[in-house]
PDB file of C-alpha atoms in Angstrom:
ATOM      1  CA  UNK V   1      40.088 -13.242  -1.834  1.00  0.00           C
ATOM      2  CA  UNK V   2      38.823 -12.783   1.920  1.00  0.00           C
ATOM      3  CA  UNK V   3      36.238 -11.285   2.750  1.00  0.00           C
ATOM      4  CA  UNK V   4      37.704  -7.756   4.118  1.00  0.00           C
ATOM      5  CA  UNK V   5      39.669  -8.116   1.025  1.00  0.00           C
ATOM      6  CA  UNK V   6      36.298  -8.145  -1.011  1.00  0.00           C
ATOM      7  CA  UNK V   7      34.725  -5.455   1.061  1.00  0.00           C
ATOM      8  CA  UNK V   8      37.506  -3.331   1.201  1.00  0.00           C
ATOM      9  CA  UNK V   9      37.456  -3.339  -3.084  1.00  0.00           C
ATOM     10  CA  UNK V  10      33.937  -3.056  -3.245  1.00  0.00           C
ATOM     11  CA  UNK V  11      34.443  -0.202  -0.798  1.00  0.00           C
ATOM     12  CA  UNK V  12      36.801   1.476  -3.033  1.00  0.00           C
ATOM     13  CA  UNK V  13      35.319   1.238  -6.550  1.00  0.00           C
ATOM     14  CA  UNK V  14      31.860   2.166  -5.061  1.00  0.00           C
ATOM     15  CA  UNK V  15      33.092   5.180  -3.420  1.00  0.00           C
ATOM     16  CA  UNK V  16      34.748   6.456  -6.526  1.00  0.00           C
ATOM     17  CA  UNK V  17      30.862   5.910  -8.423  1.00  0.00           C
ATOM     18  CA  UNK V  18      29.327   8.189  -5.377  1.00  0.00           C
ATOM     19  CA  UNK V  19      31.944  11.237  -5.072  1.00  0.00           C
ATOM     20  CA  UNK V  20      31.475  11.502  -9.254  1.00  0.00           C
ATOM     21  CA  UNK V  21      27.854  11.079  -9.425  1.00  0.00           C
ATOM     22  CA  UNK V  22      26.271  14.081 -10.305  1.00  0.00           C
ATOM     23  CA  UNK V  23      22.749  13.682  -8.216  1.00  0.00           C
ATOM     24  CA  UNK V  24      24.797  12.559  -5.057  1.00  0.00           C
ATOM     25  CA  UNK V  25      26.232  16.504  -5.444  1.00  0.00           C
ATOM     26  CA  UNK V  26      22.785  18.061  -6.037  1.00  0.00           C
ATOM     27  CA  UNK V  27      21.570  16.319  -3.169  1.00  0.00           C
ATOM     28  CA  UNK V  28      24.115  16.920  -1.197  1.00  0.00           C
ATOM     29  CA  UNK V  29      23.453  20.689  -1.798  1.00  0.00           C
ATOM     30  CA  UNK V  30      19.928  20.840  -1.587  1.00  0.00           C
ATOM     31  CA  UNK V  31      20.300  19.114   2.066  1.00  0.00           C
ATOM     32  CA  UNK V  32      23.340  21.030   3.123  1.00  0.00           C
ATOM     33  CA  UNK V  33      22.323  25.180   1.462  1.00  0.00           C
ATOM     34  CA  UNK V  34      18.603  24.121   0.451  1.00  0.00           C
ATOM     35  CA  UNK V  35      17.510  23.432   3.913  1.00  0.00           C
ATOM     36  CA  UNK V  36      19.163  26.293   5.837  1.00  0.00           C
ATOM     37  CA  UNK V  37      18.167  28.778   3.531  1.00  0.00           C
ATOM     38  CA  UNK V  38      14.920  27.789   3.639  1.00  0.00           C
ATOM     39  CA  UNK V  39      14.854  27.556   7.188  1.00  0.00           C
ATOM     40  CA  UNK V  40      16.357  31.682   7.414  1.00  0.00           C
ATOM     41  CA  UNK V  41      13.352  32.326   4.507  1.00  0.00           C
ATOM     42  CA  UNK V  42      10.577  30.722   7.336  1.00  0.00           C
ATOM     43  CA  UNK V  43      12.316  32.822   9.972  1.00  0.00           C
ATOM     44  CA  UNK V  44      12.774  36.179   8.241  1.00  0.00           C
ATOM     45  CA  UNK V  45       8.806  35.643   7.200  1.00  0.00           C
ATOM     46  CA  UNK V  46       7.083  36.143  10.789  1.00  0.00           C
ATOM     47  CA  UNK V  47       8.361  39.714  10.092  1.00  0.00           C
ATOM     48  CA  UNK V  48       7.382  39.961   6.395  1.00  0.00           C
ATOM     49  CA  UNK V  49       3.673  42.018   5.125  1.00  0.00           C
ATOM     50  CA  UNK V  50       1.590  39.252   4.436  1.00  0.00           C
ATOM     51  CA  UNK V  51      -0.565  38.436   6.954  1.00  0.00           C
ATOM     52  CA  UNK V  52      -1.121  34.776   5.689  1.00  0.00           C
ATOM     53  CA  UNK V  53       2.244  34.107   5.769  1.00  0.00           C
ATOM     54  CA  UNK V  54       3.191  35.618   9.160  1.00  0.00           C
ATOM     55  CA  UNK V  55       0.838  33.737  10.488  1.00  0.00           C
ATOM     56  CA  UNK V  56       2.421  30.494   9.152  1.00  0.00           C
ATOM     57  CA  UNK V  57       5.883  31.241  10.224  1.00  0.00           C
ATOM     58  CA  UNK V  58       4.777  32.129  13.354  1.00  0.00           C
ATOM     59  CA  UNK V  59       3.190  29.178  14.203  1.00  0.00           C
ATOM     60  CA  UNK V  60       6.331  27.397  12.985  1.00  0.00           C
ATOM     61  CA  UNK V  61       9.459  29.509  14.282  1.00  0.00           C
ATOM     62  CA  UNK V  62       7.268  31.134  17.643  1.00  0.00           C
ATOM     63  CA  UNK V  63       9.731  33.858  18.961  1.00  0.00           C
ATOM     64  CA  UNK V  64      12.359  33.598  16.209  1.00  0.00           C
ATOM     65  CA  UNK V  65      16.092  33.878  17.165  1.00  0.00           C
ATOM     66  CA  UNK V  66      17.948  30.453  17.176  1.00  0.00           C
ATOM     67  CA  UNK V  67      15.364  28.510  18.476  1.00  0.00           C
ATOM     68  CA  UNK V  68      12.829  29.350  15.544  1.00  0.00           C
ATOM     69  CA  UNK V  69      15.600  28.967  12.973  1.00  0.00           C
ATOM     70  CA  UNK V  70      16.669  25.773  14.183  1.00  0.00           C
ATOM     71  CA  UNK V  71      12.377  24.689  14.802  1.00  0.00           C
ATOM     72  CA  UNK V  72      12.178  25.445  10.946  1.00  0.00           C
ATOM     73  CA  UNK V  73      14.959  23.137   9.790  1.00  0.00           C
ATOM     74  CA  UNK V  74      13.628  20.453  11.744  1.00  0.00           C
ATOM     75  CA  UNK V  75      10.320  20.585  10.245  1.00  0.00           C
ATOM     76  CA  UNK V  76      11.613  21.018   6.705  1.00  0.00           C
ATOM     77  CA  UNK V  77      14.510  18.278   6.938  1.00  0.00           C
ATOM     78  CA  UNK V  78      12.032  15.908   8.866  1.00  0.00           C
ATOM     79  CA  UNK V  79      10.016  15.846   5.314  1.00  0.00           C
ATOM     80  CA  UNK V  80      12.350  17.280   2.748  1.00  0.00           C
ATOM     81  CA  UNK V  81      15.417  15.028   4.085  1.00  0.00           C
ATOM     82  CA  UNK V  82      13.460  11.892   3.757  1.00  0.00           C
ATOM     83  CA  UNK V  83      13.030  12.496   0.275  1.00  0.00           C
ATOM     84  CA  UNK V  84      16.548  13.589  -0.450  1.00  0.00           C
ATOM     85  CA  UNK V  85      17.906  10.912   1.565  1.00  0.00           C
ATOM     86  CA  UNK V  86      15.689   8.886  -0.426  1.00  0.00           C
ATOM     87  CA  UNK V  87      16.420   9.775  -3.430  1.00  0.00           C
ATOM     88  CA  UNK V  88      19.883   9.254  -3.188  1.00  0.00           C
ATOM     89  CA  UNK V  89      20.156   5.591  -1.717  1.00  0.00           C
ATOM     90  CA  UNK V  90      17.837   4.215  -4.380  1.00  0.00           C
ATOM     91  CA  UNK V  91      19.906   5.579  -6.985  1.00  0.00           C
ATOM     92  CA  UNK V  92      23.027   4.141  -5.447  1.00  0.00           C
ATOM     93  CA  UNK V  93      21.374   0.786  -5.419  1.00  0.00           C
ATOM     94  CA  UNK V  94      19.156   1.060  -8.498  1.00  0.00           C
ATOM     95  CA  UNK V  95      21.437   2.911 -10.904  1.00  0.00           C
ATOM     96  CA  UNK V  96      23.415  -0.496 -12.640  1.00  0.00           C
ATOM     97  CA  UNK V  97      20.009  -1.733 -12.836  1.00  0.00           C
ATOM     98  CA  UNK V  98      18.734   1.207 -14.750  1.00  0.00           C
ATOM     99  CA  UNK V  99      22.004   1.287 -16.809  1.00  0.00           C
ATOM    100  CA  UNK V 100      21.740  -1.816 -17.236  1.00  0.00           C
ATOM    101  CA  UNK V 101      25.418  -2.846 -15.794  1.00  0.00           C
ATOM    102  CA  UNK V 102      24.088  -4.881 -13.568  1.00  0.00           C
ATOM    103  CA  UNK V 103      25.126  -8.421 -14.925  1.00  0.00           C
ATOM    104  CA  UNK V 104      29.093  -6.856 -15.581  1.00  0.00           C
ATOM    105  CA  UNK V 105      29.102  -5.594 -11.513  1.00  0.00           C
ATOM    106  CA  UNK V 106      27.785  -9.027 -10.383  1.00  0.00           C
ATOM    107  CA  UNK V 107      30.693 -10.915 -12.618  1.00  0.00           C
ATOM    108  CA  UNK V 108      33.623  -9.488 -10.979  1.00  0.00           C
ATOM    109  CA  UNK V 109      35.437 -11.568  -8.103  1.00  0.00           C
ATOM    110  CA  UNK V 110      33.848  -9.486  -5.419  1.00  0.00           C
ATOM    111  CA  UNK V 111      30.689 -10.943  -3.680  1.00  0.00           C
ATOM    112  CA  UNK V 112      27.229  -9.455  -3.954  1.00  0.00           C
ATOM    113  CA  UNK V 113      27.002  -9.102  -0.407  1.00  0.00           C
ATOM    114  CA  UNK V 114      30.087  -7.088  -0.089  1.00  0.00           C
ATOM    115  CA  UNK V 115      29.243  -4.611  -2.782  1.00  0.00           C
ATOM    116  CA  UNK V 116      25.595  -4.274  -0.937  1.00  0.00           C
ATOM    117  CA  UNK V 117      27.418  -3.650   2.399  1.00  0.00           C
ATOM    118  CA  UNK V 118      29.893  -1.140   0.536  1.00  0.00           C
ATOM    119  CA  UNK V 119      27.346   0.746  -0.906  1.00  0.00           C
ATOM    120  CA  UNK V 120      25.399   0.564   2.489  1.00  0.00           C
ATOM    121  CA  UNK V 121      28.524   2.002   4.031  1.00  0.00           C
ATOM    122  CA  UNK V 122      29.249   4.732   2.134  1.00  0.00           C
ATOM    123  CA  UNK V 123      25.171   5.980   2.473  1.00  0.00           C
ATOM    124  CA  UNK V 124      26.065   5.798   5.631  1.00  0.00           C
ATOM    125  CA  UNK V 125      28.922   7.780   6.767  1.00  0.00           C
ATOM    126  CA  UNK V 126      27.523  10.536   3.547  1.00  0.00           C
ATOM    127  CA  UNK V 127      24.358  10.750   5.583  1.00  0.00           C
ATOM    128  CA  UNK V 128      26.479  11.673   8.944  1.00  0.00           C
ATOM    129  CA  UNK V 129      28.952  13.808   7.287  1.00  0.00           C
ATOM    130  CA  UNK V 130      25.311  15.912   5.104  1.00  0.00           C
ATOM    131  CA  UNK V 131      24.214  16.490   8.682  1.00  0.00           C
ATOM    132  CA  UNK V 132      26.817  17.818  10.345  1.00  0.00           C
ATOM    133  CA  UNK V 133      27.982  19.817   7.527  1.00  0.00           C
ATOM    134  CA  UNK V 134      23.881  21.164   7.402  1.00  0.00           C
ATOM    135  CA  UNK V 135      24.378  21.703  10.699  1.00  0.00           C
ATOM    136  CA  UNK V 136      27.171  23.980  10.528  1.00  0.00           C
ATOM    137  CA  UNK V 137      25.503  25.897   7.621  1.00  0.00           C
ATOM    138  CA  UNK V 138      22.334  26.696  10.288  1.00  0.00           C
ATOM    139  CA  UNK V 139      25.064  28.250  12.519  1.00  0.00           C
ATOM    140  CA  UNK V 140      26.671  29.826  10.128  1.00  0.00           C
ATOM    141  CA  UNK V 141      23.276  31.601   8.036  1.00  0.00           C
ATOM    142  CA  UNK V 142      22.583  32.212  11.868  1.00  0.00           C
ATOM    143  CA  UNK V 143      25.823  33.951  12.837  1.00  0.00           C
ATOM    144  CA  UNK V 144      25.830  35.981   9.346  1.00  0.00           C
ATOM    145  CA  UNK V 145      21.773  37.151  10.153  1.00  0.00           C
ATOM    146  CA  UNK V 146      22.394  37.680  13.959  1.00  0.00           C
ATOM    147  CA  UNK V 147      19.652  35.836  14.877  1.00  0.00           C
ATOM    148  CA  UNK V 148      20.684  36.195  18.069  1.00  0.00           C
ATOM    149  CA  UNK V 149      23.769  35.457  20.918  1.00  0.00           C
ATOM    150  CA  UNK V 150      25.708  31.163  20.510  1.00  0.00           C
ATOM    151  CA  UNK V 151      25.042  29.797  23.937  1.00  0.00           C
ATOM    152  CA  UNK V 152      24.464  26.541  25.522  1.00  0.00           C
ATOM    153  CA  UNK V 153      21.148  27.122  24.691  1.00  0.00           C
ATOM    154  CA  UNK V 154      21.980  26.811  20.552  1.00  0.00           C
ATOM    155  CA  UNK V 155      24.123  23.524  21.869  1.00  0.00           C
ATOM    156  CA  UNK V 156      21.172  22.167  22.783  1.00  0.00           C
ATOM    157  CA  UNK V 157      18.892  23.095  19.536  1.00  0.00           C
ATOM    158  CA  UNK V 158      22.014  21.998  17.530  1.00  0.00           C
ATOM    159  CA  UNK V 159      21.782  18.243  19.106  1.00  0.00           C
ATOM    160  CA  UNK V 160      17.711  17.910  18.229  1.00  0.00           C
ATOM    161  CA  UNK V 161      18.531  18.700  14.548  1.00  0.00           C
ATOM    162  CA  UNK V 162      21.486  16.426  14.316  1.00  0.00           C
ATOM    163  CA  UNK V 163      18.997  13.297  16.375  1.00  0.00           C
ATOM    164  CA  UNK V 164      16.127  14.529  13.960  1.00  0.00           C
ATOM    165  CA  UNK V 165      18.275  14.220  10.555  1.00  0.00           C
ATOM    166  CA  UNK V 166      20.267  11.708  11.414  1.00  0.00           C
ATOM    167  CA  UNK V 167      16.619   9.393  12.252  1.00  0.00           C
ATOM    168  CA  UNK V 168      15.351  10.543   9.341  1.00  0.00           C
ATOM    169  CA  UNK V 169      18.386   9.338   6.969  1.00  0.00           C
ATOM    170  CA  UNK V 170      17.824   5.773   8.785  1.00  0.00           C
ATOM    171  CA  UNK V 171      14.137   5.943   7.695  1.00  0.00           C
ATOM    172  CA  UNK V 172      15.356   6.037   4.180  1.00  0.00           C
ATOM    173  CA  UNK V 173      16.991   2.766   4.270  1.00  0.00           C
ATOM    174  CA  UNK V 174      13.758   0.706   2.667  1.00  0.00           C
ATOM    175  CA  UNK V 175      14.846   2.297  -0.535  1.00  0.00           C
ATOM    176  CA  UNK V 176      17.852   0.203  -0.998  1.00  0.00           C
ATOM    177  CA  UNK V 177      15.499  -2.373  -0.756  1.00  0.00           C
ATOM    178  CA  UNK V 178      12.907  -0.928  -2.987  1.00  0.00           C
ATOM    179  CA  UNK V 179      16.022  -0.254  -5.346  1.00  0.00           C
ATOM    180  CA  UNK V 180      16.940  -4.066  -5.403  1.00  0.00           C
ATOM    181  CA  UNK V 181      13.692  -5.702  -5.746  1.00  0.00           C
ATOM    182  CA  UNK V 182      12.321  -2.984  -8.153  1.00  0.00           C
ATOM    183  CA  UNK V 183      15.438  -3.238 -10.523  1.00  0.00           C
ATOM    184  CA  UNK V 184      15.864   0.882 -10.531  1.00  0.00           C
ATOM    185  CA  UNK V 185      15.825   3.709  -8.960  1.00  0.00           C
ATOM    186  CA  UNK V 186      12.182   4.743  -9.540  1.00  0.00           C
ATOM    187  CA  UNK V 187      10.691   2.115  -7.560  1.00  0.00           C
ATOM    188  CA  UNK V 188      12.818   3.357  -4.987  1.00  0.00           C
ATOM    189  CA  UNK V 189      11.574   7.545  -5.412  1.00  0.00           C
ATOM    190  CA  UNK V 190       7.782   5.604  -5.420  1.00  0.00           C
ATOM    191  CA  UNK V 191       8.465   3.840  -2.085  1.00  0.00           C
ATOM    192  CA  UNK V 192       9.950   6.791  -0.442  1.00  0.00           C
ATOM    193  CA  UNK V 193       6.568   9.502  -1.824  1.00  0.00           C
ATOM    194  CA  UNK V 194       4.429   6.422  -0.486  1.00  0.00           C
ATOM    195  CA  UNK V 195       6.005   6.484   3.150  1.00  0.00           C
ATOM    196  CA  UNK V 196       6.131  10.513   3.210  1.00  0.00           C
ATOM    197  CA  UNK V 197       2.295  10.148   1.986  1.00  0.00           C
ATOM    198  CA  UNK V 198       1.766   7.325   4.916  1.00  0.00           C
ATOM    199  CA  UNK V 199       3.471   9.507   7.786  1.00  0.00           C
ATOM    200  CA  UNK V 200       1.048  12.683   7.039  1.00  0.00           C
ATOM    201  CA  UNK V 201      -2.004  10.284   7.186  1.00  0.00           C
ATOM    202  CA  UNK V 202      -0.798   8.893  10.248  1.00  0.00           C
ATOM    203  CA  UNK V 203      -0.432  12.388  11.749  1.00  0.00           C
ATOM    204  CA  UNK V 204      -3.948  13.443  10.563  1.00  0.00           C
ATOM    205  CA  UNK V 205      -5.336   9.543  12.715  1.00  0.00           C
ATOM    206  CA  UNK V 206      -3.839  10.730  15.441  1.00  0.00           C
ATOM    207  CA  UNK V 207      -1.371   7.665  15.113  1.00  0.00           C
ATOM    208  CA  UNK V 208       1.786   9.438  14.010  1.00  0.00           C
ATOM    209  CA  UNK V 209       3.670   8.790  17.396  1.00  0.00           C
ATOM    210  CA  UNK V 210       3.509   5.281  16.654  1.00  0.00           C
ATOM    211  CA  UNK V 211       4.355   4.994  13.627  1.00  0.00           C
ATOM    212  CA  UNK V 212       8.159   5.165  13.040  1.00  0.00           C
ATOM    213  CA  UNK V 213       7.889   7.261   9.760  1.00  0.00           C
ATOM    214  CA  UNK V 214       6.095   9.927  11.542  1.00  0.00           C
ATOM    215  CA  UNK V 215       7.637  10.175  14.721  1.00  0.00           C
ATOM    216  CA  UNK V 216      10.566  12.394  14.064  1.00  0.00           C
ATOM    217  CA  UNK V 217       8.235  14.850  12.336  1.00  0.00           C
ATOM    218  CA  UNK V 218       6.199  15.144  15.306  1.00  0.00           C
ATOM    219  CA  UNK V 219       9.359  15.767  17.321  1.00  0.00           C
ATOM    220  CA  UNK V 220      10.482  18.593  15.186  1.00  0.00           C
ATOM    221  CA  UNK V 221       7.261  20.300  15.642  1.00  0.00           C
ATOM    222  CA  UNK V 222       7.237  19.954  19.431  1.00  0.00           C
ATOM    223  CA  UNK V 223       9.166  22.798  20.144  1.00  0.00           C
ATOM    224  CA  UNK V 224      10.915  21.867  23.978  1.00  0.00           C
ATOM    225  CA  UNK V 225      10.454  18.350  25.323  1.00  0.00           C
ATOM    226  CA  UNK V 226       7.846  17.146  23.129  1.00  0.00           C
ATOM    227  CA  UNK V 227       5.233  16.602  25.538  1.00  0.00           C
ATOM    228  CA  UNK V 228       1.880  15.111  24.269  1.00  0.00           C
ATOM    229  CA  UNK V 229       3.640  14.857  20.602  1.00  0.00           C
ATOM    230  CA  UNK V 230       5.942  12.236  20.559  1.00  0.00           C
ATOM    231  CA  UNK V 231       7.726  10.353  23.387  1.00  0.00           C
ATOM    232  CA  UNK V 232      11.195   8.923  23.966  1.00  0.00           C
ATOM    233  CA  UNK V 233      10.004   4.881  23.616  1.00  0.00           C
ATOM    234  CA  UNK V 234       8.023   5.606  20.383  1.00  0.00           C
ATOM    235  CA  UNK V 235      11.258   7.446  18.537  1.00  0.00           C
ATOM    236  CA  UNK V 236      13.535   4.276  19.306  1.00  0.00           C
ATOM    237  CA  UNK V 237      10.781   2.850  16.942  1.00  0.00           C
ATOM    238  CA  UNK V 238      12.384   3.982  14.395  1.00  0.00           C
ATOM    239  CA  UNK V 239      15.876   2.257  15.084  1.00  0.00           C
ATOM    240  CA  UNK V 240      14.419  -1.100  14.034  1.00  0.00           C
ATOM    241  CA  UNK V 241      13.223   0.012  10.541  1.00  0.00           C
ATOM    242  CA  UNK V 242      16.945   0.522   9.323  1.00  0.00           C
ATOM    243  CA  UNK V 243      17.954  -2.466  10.867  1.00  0.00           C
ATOM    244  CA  UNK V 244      15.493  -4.980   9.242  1.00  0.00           C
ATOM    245  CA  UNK V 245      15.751  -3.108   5.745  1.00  0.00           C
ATOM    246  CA  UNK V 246      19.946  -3.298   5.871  1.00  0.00           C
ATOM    247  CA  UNK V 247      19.435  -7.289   7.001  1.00  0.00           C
ATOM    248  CA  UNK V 248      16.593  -7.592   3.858  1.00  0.00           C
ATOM    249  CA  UNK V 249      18.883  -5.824   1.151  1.00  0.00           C
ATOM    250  CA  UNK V 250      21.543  -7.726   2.273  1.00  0.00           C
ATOM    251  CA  UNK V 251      19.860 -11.175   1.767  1.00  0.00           C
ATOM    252  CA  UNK V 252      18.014  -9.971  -1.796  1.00  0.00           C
ATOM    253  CA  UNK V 253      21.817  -8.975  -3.181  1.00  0.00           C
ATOM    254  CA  UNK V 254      23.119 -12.428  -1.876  1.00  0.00           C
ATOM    255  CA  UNK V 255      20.126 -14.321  -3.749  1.00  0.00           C
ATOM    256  CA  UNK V 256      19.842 -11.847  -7.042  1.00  0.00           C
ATOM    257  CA  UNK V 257      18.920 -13.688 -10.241  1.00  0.00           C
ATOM    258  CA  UNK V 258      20.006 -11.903 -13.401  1.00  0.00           C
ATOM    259  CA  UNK V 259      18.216 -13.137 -15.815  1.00  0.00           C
ATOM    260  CA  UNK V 260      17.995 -11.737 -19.866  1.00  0.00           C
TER     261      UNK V 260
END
């Protein structure tokens, strides 16, 4: 069998695993209804009676209209993503360990490194497809609460979310990882509470722009360009992190030793 022959069967068997898996849908709905609706709660809260709480969403949505709906979801999917996103690639990669199918997925004709790369795939384009789809849910809670008037301002807002949840899915790669050298998913949901817990100390050092698990929570809570936050050169820090961590799951599935 060739290798796009291999790939293109690990491809298919592993997408048929993620459409039926049940916490690939809750996840999926969290992101997608979780996030905008919490993002319309933060917004309709500057307005509410408690003064604690006014004074929270204020600081977080300023004005209101689009651009404090859309400053909302960007703070809550630049934390609550990374743990969704999380969640869901270390079970993908940690589930036949768990279930313990490993041994009968690693003696079928198809190479290791093909059904990493499948799997890898798939978490992939489902990470592109959960952002655009939350995006359109933003715009449509938006629409539906007349926050206020679609222009090319909202275009604008629209592409910071999509760059902010999109980086944030890459940050979640190390799971796979975690997933593959831990033998489960759990080691995987540890790693990914560890890195959320790392980000917020480097934000309280005063390091956070620096370090890639940080920066695009600094950018969602810079409101315009960002200015004194986070800057262009330290968020293309975070394009290497995904990189190494596909390159290291890939080599860990080609050398995995089952043993009883």
């Amino acid at each position: 069998m060739t290798r796009s022959a291999q790939l293109g069967a690990a491809l298919s068997v592993e997408w048929v695993k993620f459409r039926r898996a049940r916490p690939v849908w809750v996840t999926t709905v969290f992101l997608v209804v979780g996030v905008a609706a919490m993002g319309l709660l933060t917004l309709l809260s500057r307005e509410g009676s408690n003064p604690v709480m006014v004074a929270k969403a204020q600081s977080i949505v300023g004005a209101g209209g689009w651009e404090g709906l859309f400053a909302a979801a960007d703070t809550i999917v630049s934390v609550g993503g990374l743990l969704g996103f999380g969640v869901v690639i270390g079970w993908v990669f940690g589930r036949e360990f768990s279930d313990g199918t490993i041994v009968g997925l690693c003696a079928s004709p198809v190479s290791r490194i093909a059904i990493a790369a499948a799997k890898l795939s798939i978490l992939l384009g489902w990470a592109v497809a959960t952002t655009l789809a939350l995006a359109a849910s933003l715009l449509t809670v938006g629409t539906l609460f007349d926050v206020g008037a679609l222009d090319v301002g909202v275009l604008r807002l629209v592409g910071k979310f999509l760059g902010i949840a999109v980086l944030t899915a890459l940050l979640a790669v190390p799971c796979a990882w975690a997933a593959t050298l831990g033998r489960g998913y759990l080691p995987a949901i540890g790693t990914i509470i560890g890195l959320v817990v790392l980000a917020q100390m480097a934000v309280m050092s005063g390091a956070g722009g620096w370090f890639p698990f940080s920066a695009p929570g600094l950018w969602a809570i810079s409101g315009g360009s960002g200015a004194g936050l986070v800057t262009g050169m330290q968020l293309l820090l975070v394009l290497p992190v995904p990189v190494v961590f596909i390159a290291l799951t890939l080599i860990a599935w080609q050398r995995l030793t089952l043993t009883p």
